[in-house]
XYZ file of C-alpha atoms in Angstrom:
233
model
C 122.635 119.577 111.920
C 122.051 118.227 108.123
C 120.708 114.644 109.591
C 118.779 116.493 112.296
C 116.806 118.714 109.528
C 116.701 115.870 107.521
C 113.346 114.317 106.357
C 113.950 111.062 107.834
C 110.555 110.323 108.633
C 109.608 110.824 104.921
C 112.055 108.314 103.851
C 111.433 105.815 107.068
C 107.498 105.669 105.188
C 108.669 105.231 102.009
C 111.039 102.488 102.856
C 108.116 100.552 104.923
C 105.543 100.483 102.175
C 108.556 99.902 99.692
C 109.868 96.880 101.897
C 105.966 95.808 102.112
C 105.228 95.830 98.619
C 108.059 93.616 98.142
C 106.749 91.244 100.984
C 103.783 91.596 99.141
C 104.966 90.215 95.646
C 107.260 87.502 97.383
C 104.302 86.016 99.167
C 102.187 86.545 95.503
C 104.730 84.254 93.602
C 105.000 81.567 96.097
C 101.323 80.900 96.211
C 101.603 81.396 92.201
C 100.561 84.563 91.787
C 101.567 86.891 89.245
C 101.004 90.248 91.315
C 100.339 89.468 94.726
C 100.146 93.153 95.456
C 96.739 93.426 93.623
C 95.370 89.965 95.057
C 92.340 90.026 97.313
C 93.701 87.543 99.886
C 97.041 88.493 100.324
C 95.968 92.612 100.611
C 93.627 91.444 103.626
C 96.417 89.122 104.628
C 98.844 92.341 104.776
C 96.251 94.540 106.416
C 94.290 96.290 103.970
C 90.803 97.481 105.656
C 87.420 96.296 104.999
C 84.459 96.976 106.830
C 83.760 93.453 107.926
C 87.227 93.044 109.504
C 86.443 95.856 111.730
C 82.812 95.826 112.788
C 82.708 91.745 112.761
C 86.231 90.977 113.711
C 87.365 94.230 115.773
C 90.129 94.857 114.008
C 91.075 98.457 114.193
C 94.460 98.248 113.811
C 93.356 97.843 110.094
C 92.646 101.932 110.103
C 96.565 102.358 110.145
C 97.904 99.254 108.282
C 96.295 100.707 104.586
C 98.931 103.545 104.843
C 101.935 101.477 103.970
C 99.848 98.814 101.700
C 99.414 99.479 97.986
C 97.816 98.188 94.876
C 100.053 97.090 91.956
C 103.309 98.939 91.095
C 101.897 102.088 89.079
C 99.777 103.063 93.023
C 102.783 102.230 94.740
C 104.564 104.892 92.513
C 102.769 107.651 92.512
C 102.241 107.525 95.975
C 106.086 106.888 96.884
C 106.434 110.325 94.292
C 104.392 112.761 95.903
C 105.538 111.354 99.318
C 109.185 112.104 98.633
C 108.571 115.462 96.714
C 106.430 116.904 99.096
C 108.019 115.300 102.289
C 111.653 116.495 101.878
C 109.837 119.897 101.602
C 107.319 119.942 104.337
C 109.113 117.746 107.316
C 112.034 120.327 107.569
C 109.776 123.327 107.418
C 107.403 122.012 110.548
C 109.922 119.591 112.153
C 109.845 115.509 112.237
C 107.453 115.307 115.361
C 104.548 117.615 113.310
C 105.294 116.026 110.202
C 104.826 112.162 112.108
C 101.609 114.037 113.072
C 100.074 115.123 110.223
C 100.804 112.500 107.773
C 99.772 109.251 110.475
C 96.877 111.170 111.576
C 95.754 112.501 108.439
C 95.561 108.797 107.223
C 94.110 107.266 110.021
C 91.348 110.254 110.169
C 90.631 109.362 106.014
C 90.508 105.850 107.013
C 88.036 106.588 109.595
C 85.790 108.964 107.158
C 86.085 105.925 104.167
C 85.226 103.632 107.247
C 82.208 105.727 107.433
C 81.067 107.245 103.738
C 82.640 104.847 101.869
C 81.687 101.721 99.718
C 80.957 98.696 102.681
C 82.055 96.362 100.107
C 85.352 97.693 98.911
C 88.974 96.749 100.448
C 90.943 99.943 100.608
C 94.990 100.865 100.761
C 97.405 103.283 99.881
C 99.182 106.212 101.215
C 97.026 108.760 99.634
C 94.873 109.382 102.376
C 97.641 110.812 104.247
C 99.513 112.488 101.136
C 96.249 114.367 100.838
C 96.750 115.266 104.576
C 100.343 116.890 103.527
C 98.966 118.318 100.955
C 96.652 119.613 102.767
C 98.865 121.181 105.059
C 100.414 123.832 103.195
C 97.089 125.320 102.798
C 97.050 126.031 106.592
C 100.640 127.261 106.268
C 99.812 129.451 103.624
C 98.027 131.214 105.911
C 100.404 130.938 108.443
C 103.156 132.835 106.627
C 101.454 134.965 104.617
C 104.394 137.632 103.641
C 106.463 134.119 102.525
C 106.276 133.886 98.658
C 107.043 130.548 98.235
C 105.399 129.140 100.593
C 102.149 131.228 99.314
C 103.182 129.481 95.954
C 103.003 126.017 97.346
C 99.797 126.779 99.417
C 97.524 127.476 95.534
C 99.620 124.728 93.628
C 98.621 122.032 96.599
C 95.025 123.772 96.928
C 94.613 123.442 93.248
C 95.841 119.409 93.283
C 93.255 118.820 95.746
C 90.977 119.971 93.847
C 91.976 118.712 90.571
C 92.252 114.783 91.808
C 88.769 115.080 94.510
C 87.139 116.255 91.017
C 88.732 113.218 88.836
C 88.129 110.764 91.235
C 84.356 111.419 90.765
C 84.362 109.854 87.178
C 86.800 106.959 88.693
C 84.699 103.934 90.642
C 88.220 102.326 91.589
C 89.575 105.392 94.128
C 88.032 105.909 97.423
C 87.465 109.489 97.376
C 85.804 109.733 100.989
C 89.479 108.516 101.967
C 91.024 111.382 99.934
C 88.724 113.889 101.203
C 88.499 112.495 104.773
C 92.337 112.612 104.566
C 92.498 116.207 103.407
C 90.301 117.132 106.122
C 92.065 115.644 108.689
C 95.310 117.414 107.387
C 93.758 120.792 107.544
C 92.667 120.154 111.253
C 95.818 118.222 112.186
C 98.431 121.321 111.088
C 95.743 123.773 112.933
C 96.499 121.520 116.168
C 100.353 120.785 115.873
C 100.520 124.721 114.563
C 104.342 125.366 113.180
C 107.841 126.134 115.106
C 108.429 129.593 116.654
C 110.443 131.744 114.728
C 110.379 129.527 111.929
C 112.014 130.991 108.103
C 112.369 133.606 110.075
C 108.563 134.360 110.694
C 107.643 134.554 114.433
C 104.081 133.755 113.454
C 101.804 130.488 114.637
C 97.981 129.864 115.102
C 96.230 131.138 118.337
C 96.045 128.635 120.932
C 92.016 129.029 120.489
C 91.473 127.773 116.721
C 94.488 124.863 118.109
C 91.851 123.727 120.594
C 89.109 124.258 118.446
C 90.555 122.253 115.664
C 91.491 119.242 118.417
C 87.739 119.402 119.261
C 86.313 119.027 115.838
C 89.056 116.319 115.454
C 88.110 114.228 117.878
C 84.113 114.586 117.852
C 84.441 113.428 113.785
C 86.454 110.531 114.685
C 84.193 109.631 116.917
C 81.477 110.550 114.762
C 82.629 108.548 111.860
C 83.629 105.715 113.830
C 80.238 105.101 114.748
C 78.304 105.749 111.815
C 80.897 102.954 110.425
C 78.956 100.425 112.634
C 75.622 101.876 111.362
C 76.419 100.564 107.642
């Protein structure tokens, strides 16, 4: 029962963009490199997205390979941190399929809205877009369980880091804030579709099946919607 509630999922992503940086580096010193993470080449090489690779080269996939790439050690860190705080505390309270759900979706669906808003010029990567999407979550299950303290608790602290980092990436040129907000976005919408287990902490509570649909809707028409005005750029 222990490996079942287990966040395995959160430790399956961390070991994949851990085991990629490493690739990363390897390949960096044996073209003579001193951090290949942070090269140009071997990001695009690895799968980082740009909008040329998509719109002239069709290469979608590269809306899902940024999650697990990341630049230099320090952004591999920090990301790898809030993943494994957060996920050991969020994938056994809404259950490994959810959890897959919200944190791939999230950063595909902040991919998509950097894809769209974002600098046409800049090569993006990093988890963050779906660690915003977690993040994002507990402010939907905030609502959710209202009468539960500490999960009230978690809801303002992760509202309030949201906000903190969306406002200080304003006066920072290097992060891709339309990926951070795209991602928290998408994690708002994504936990209102996936809603939470039944009788859950002892709660009975979960979203009506109406705002669910509603939420898929608006999903899915601002993926589209982004997706396209990518190709407008």
């Amino acid at each position: 029962m222990r490996f079942k509630r287990g966040p395995y999922f959160t430790y399956t992503f961390l070991a994949i963009q851990i085991v990629v940086f490493i690739l990363m580096e390897l390949v960096g010193l044996k073209q003579g490199i001193y951090s290949g993470s942070e090269d140009v080449g071997i990001l695009y090489q690895f799968g980082a997205m740009t909008h040329a690779a998509i719109i002239l080269d069709g290469e979608f996939w590269r809306l899902v390979t940024p999650i697990f790439i990341h630049i230099g050690f320090f952004h591999l860190l920090l990301n790898s941190l809030g993943l494994y705080f957060v996920g050991r505390i969020l994938e056994p309270l809404i259950g490994h399929t959810r959890f897959f759900l919200v944190y791939m979706l999230s950063g595909i669906f902040g991919n998509l809205w950097s894809f769209a808003f974002g600098s046409s010029n800049a090569i993006s990567a990093g988890a963050s877009t779906s660690l915003f999407g977690i993040f994002a979550a507990f402010i939907i299950l905030g609502q959710i369980y209202k009468n539960h303290p500490g999960i009230k608790y978690m809801s303002r602290n992760m509202t309030l880091l949201i906000l903190m980092n969306l406002v200080m990436n304003l006066f920072d040129s290097g992060v891709d804030i339309m990926g951070h907000f795209g991602g928290a976005l998408g994690g708002l919408l994504v936990m209102v579709i996936v809603g939470v287990p039944s009788n859950r902490l002892g709660f009975n509570e979960n979203i009506d099946w109406k705002k669910r649909v509603i939420a898929l809707i608006f999903f899915l028409i601002l993926s589209v919607g982004c997706f396209y005005k990518g190709f407008s750029i």
